[in-house]
PDB file of C-alpha atoms in Angstrom:
ATOM      1  CA  MET A   1      13.496 -96.552 113.300  1.00  0.00           C
ATOM      2  CA  SER A   2      14.444 -96.206 109.704  1.00  0.00           C
ATOM      3  CA  SER A   3      15.229 -92.982 107.901  1.00  0.00           C
ATOM      4  CA  ILE A   4      14.460 -92.112 104.331  1.00  0.00           C
ATOM      5  CA  ASN A   5      16.414 -89.258 102.772  1.00  0.00           C
ATOM      6  CA  TYR A   6      14.577 -87.635  99.855  1.00  0.00           C
ATOM      7  CA  SER A   7      16.958 -84.703  99.522  1.00  0.00           C
ATOM      8  CA  ARG A   8      20.086 -83.425 101.170  1.00  0.00           C
ATOM      9  CA  ASP A   9      18.248 -81.310 103.762  1.00  0.00           C
ATOM     10  CA  ALA A  10      15.022 -83.203 104.512  1.00  0.00           C
ATOM     11  CA  THR A  11      15.071 -86.446 106.451  1.00  0.00           C
ATOM     12  CA  VAL A  12      11.774 -88.234 107.050  1.00  0.00           C
ATOM     13  CA  THR A  13      11.735 -90.611 110.005  1.00  0.00           C
ATOM     14  CA  THR A  14       9.316 -93.518 109.797  1.00  0.00           C
ATOM     15  CA  GLY A  15       8.235 -95.885 112.536  1.00  0.00           C
ATOM     16  CA  TYR A  16       6.893 -95.424 116.023  1.00  0.00           C
ATOM     17  CA  ASP A  17       8.076 -92.389 117.948  1.00  0.00           C
ATOM     18  CA  ARG A  18       8.080 -93.300 121.658  1.00  0.00           C
ATOM     19  CA  SER A  19       7.946 -89.673 122.745  1.00  0.00           C
ATOM     20  CA  LEU A  20       4.408 -89.317 121.315  1.00  0.00           C
ATOM     21  CA  ARG A  21       2.905 -92.173 123.346  1.00  0.00           C
ATOM     22  CA  ASN A  22       1.770 -89.938 126.235  1.00  0.00           C
ATOM     23  CA  LEU A  23      -0.109 -87.613 123.879  1.00  0.00           C
ATOM     24  CA  SER A  24      -2.554 -90.343 122.885  1.00  0.00           C
ATOM     25  CA  ASN A  25      -4.141 -90.207 126.347  1.00  0.00           C
ATOM     26  CA  ARG A  26      -7.006 -87.755 125.942  1.00  0.00           C
ATOM     27  CA  ARG A  27      -9.350 -86.333 128.496  1.00  0.00           C
ATOM     28  CA  ILE A  28     -12.891 -87.592 128.102  1.00  0.00           C
ATOM     29  CA  CYS A  29     -15.070 -84.561 127.538  1.00  0.00           C
ATOM     30  CA  SER A  30     -18.534 -86.031 127.010  1.00  0.00           C
ATOM     31  CA  SER A  31     -21.184 -84.981 129.521  1.00  0.00           C
ATOM     32  CA  LEU A  32     -22.556 -87.779 131.675  1.00  0.00           C
ATOM     33  CA  LEU A  33     -25.457 -85.621 132.851  1.00  0.00           C
ATOM     34  CA  LEU A  34     -26.485 -84.843 129.260  1.00  0.00           C
ATOM     35  CA  GLN A  35     -26.245 -88.526 128.352  1.00  0.00           C
ATOM     36  CA  GLN A  36     -28.490 -89.529 131.258  1.00  0.00           C
ATOM     37  CA  LEU A  37     -30.961 -86.786 130.425  1.00  0.00           C
ATOM     38  CA  LEU A  38     -31.116 -87.967 126.790  1.00  0.00           C
ATOM     39  CA  TYR A  39     -31.664 -91.553 127.917  1.00  0.00           C
ATOM     40  CA  TYR A  40     -34.556 -90.656 130.209  1.00  0.00           C
ATOM     41  CA  GLN A  41     -35.935 -88.203 127.643  1.00  0.00           C
ATOM     42  CA  GLY A  42     -36.316 -91.105 125.189  1.00  0.00           C
ATOM     43  CA  ILE A  43     -38.342 -93.046 127.739  1.00  0.00           C
ATOM     44  CA  PHE A  44     -40.424 -89.980 128.592  1.00  0.00           C
ATOM     45  CA  ASP A  45     -41.033 -89.272 124.880  1.00  0.00           C
ATOM     46  CA  ILE A  46     -42.579 -92.693 124.362  1.00  0.00           C
ATOM     47  CA  SER A  47     -44.956 -92.234 127.295  1.00  0.00           C
ATOM     48  CA  TRP A  48     -45.636 -88.617 126.211  1.00  0.00           C
ATOM     49  CA  LEU A  49     -46.642 -89.780 122.714  1.00  0.00           C
ATOM     50  CA  ILE A  50     -48.864 -92.540 124.082  1.00  0.00           C
ATOM     51  CA  PHE A  51     -50.566 -89.993 126.342  1.00  0.00           C
ATOM     52  CA  TRP A  52     -51.158 -87.480 123.536  1.00  0.00           C
ATOM     53  CA  PHE A  53     -52.386 -90.107 121.061  1.00  0.00           C
ATOM     54  CA  SER A  54     -54.864 -91.406 123.632  1.00  0.00           C
ATOM     55  CA  TYR A  55     -55.902 -87.869 124.627  1.00  0.00           C
ATOM     56  CA  VAL A  56     -56.528 -86.804 121.019  1.00  0.00           C
ATOM     57  CA  ALA A  57     -58.341 -90.070 120.241  1.00  0.00           C
ATOM     58  CA  HIS A  58     -60.496 -89.828 123.354  1.00  0.00           C
ATOM     59  CA  ASN A  59     -61.462 -86.192 122.845  1.00  0.00           C
ATOM     60  CA  ASN A  60     -61.824 -86.081 119.062  1.00  0.00           C
ATOM     61  CA  TRP A  61     -63.025 -89.473 117.840  1.00  0.00           C
ATOM     62  CA  TYR A  62     -66.576 -90.641 118.347  1.00  0.00           C
ATOM     63  CA  ARG A  63     -68.025 -93.587 116.394  1.00  0.00           C
ATOM     64  CA  LEU A  64     -65.294 -93.420 113.751  1.00  0.00           C
ATOM     65  CA  SER A  65     -65.908 -89.779 112.957  1.00  0.00           C
ATOM     66  CA  ILE A  66     -63.876 -86.778 114.008  1.00  0.00           C
ATOM     67  CA  GLN A  67     -65.630 -84.434 116.415  1.00  0.00           C
ATOM     68  CA  ASN A  68     -64.094 -81.056 117.342  1.00  0.00           C
ATOM     69  CA  ALA A  69     -60.750 -81.827 115.742  1.00  0.00           C
ATOM     70  CA  ASP A  70     -57.945 -79.611 116.988  1.00  0.00           C
ATOM     71  CA  ALA A  71     -55.609 -79.185 114.027  1.00  0.00           C
ATOM     72  CA  GLY A  72     -53.035 -77.356 116.135  1.00  0.00           C
ATOM     73  CA  THR A  73     -52.527 -80.249 118.526  1.00  0.00           C
ATOM     74  CA  THR A  74     -52.246 -82.718 115.666  1.00  0.00           C
ATOM     75  CA  ALA A  75     -49.750 -80.494 113.834  1.00  0.00           C
ATOM     76  CA  MET A  76     -47.609 -80.093 116.972  1.00  0.00           C
ATOM     77  CA  ILE A  77     -47.537 -83.851 117.557  1.00  0.00           C
ATOM     78  CA  VAL A  78     -46.496 -84.419 113.918  1.00  0.00           C
ATOM     79  CA  ILE A  79     -43.696 -81.839 114.266  1.00  0.00           C
ATOM     80  CA  PHE A  80     -42.601 -83.557 117.462  1.00  0.00           C
ATOM     81  CA  LEU A  81     -42.688 -86.991 115.796  1.00  0.00           C
ATOM     82  CA  PHE A  82     -40.598 -85.724 112.894  1.00  0.00           C
ATOM     83  CA  PHE A  83     -37.852 -83.918 114.816  1.00  0.00           C
ATOM     84  CA  GLU A  84     -37.552 -85.691 118.167  1.00  0.00           C
ATOM     85  CA  PRO A  85     -35.948 -89.010 117.049  1.00  0.00           C
ATOM     86  CA  ALA A  86     -33.386 -87.177 114.917  1.00  0.00           C
ATOM     87  CA  ARG A  87     -32.682 -84.719 117.731  1.00  0.00           C
ATOM     88  CA  LEU A  88     -32.109 -87.466 120.307  1.00  0.00           C
ATOM     89  CA  PHE A  89     -29.886 -89.439 117.915  1.00  0.00           C
ATOM     90  CA  ILE A  90     -27.794 -86.356 117.113  1.00  0.00           C
ATOM     91  CA  GLY A  91     -27.523 -85.598 120.836  1.00  0.00           C
ATOM     92  CA  TYR A  92     -26.349 -89.139 121.620  1.00  0.00           C
ATOM     93  CA  CYS A  93     -23.802 -89.133 118.794  1.00  0.00           C
ATOM     94  CA  GLY A  94     -22.562 -85.629 119.509  1.00  0.00           C
ATOM     95  CA  ASN A  95     -22.039 -86.362 123.172  1.00  0.00           C
ATOM     96  CA  LEU A  96     -20.533 -89.835 122.873  1.00  0.00           C
ATOM     97  CA  TYR A  97     -18.273 -89.011 119.908  1.00  0.00           C
ATOM     98  CA  GLU A  98     -17.385 -85.636 121.460  1.00  0.00           C
ATOM     99  CA  ASN A  99     -18.410 -83.890 118.256  1.00  0.00           C
ATOM    100  CA  VAL A 100     -18.992 -80.154 118.664  1.00  0.00           C
ATOM    101  CA  PRO A 101     -21.026 -79.607 115.442  1.00  0.00           C
ATOM    102  CA  TYR A 102     -23.419 -82.420 116.407  1.00  0.00           C
ATOM    103  CA  LEU A 103     -23.850 -80.957 119.890  1.00  0.00           C
ATOM    104  CA  LEU A 104     -24.603 -77.525 118.467  1.00  0.00           C
ATOM    105  CA  LEU A 105     -27.054 -79.045 115.970  1.00  0.00           C
ATOM    106  CA  PHE A 106     -28.723 -80.921 118.829  1.00  0.00           C
ATOM    107  CA  THR A 107     -29.110 -77.665 120.739  1.00  0.00           C
ATOM    108  CA  ILE A 108     -30.478 -75.831 117.705  1.00  0.00           C
ATOM    109  CA  LEU A 109     -32.970 -78.653 117.060  1.00  0.00           C
ATOM    110  CA  THR A 110     -34.040 -78.417 120.687  1.00  0.00           C
ATOM    111  CA  VAL A 111     -34.687 -74.675 120.513  1.00  0.00           C
ATOM    112  CA  VAL A 112     -36.062 -74.062 117.031  1.00  0.00           C
ATOM    113  CA  PRO A 113     -38.629 -76.764 116.189  1.00  0.00           C
ATOM    114  CA  LEU A 114     -39.396 -78.311 119.584  1.00  0.00           C
ATOM    115  CA  TYR A 115     -40.030 -75.358 121.868  1.00  0.00           C
ATOM    116  CA  GLY A 116     -43.055 -74.559 119.677  1.00  0.00           C
ATOM    117  CA  PRO A 117     -44.960 -77.802 120.335  1.00  0.00           C
ATOM    118  CA  GLY A 118     -44.038 -77.683 124.010  1.00  0.00           C
ATOM    119  CA  PHE A 119     -45.350 -74.184 124.559  1.00  0.00           C
ATOM    120  CA  TYR A 120     -48.381 -74.624 122.279  1.00  0.00           C
ATOM    121  CA  LEU A 121     -49.535 -77.754 124.069  1.00  0.00           C
ATOM    122  CA  MET A 122     -49.179 -75.931 127.375  1.00  0.00           C
ATOM    123  CA  PHE A 123     -50.597 -72.478 126.559  1.00  0.00           C
ATOM    124  CA  GLY A 124     -52.398 -72.912 123.225  1.00  0.00           C
ATOM    125  CA  LEU A 125     -55.129 -75.294 124.330  1.00  0.00           C
ATOM    126  CA  SER A 126     -58.344 -73.835 125.659  1.00  0.00           C
ATOM    127  CA  ASN A 127     -58.961 -74.871 129.281  1.00  0.00           C
ATOM    128  CA  PRO A 128     -56.441 -77.740 129.476  1.00  0.00           C
ATOM    129  CA  PRO A 129     -56.807 -80.092 132.444  1.00  0.00           C
ATOM    130  CA  PRO A 130     -54.145 -79.856 135.181  1.00  0.00           C
ATOM    131  CA  TYR A 131     -52.496 -83.138 134.187  1.00  0.00           C
ATOM    132  CA  ILE A 132     -51.756 -81.746 130.700  1.00  0.00           C
ATOM    133  CA  GLN A 133     -50.180 -78.674 132.254  1.00  0.00           C
ATOM    134  CA  ALA A 134     -48.081 -80.870 134.571  1.00  0.00           C
ATOM    135  CA  ILE A 135     -46.862 -83.034 131.701  1.00  0.00           C
ATOM    136  CA  GLN A 136     -46.006 -79.995 129.586  1.00  0.00           C
ATOM    137  CA  VAL A 137     -44.219 -78.225 132.454  1.00  0.00           C
ATOM    138  CA  PHE A 138     -42.024 -81.301 132.858  1.00  0.00           C
ATOM    139  CA  GLN A 139     -41.435 -81.433 129.090  1.00  0.00           C
ATOM    140  CA  ILE A 140     -40.447 -77.749 128.952  1.00  0.00           C
ATOM    141  CA  ILE A 141     -38.141 -78.052 131.966  1.00  0.00           C
ATOM    142  CA  THR A 142     -36.324 -81.008 130.401  1.00  0.00           C
ATOM    143  CA  MET A 143     -35.991 -79.102 127.112  1.00  0.00           C
ATOM    144  CA  PHE A 144     -34.479 -76.117 128.957  1.00  0.00           C
ATOM    145  CA  LEU A 145     -32.059 -78.463 130.725  1.00  0.00           C
ATOM    146  CA  GLU A 146     -31.127 -80.125 127.433  1.00  0.00           C
ATOM    147  CA  THR A 147     -30.543 -76.720 125.839  1.00  0.00           C
ATOM    148  CA  PHE A 148     -28.274 -75.606 128.665  1.00  0.00           C
ATOM    149  CA  LEU A 149     -26.409 -78.917 128.879  1.00  0.00           C
ATOM    150  CA  GLY A 150     -26.061 -79.087 125.087  1.00  0.00           C
ATOM    151  CA  PHE A 151     -24.380 -75.672 124.968  1.00  0.00           C
ATOM    152  CA  TYR A 152     -22.281 -76.512 128.021  1.00  0.00           C
ATOM    153  CA  ALA A 153     -21.130 -79.847 126.559  1.00  0.00           C
ATOM    154  CA  ALA A 154     -20.326 -78.247 123.187  1.00  0.00           C
ATOM    155  CA  PHE A 155     -18.236 -75.437 124.657  1.00  0.00           C
ATOM    156  CA  ARG A 156     -16.541 -77.731 127.174  1.00  0.00           C
ATOM    157  CA  THR A 157     -15.684 -80.236 124.440  1.00  0.00           C
ATOM    158  CA  TYR A 158     -14.362 -77.436 122.236  1.00  0.00           C
ATOM    159  CA  ALA A 159     -12.186 -76.029 125.023  1.00  0.00           C
ATOM    160  CA  ILE A 160     -10.705 -79.403 125.985  1.00  0.00           C
ATOM    161  CA  GLN A 161     -10.048 -80.474 122.396  1.00  0.00           C
ATOM    162  CA  LYS A 162      -8.528 -77.083 121.557  1.00  0.00           C
ATOM    163  CA  GLY A 163      -6.159 -77.407 124.509  1.00  0.00           C
ATOM    164  CA  GLN A 164      -5.161 -80.923 123.469  1.00  0.00           C
ATOM    165  CA  PHE A 165      -4.601 -79.787 119.873  1.00  0.00           C
ATOM    166  CA  TYR A 166      -2.309 -76.928 120.899  1.00  0.00           C
ATOM    167  CA  LEU A 167      -0.436 -79.150 123.327  1.00  0.00           C
ATOM    168  CA  PHE A 168       0.151 -81.705 120.573  1.00  0.00           C
ATOM    169  CA  ASP A 169       1.132 -78.961 118.108  1.00  0.00           C
ATOM    170  CA  HIS A 170       3.561 -77.450 120.633  1.00  0.00           C
ATOM    171  CA  PHE A 171       5.132 -80.847 121.281  1.00  0.00           C
ATOM    172  CA  LEU A 172       5.583 -81.561 117.555  1.00  0.00           C
ATOM    173  CA  ASN A 173       7.105 -78.105 116.935  1.00  0.00           C
ATOM    174  CA  LYS A 174       9.454 -78.678 119.862  1.00  0.00           C
ATOM    175  CA  GLN A 175      10.595 -81.968 118.304  1.00  0.00           C
ATOM    176  CA  VAL A 176      11.190 -80.300 114.919  1.00  0.00           C
ATOM    177  CA  LYS A 177      13.356 -77.597 116.549  1.00  0.00           C
ATOM    178  CA  VAL A 178      15.405 -80.231 118.414  1.00  0.00           C
ATOM    179  CA  ARG A 179      16.123 -82.125 115.165  1.00  0.00           C
ATOM    180  CA  HIS A 180      17.385 -79.019 113.351  1.00  0.00           C
TER     181      HIS A 180
END
């Protein structure tokens, strides 16, 4: 190691400090359960969209004209199409990069724009068939799980990273006191 002296009192040490090598080992704090749920949610979303497009087309289109168009269902599917890819991407990135703001944004995007389409398509339709109710119950259950796991992963990541930060800070302050 080489030392550079800029003034009489301050000495800056450059080079690799071997005592810091154990602090680079970090605990992994991403949630495997959330990651698996996001993966399977992407697959379910594709089949969910195919189902709803075919359901709307079958019930509302007849000889290239719209019959009994349900604007609410169409609006909910458009909201879902707009927010769901961004929400899943933010969830993947937040979990894999262990980024607390992304995880909180993922959870907010789950609650605010996407609970509406889920509940509307379950309770807002007049006399929905049982298979629509079953699909929407599954969708709502997975959204509740994603909300819970998103908050859990965010707070767990925050707690682990905060502990690692204070441990690193304590170790660096201990080294500064030893040098003086």
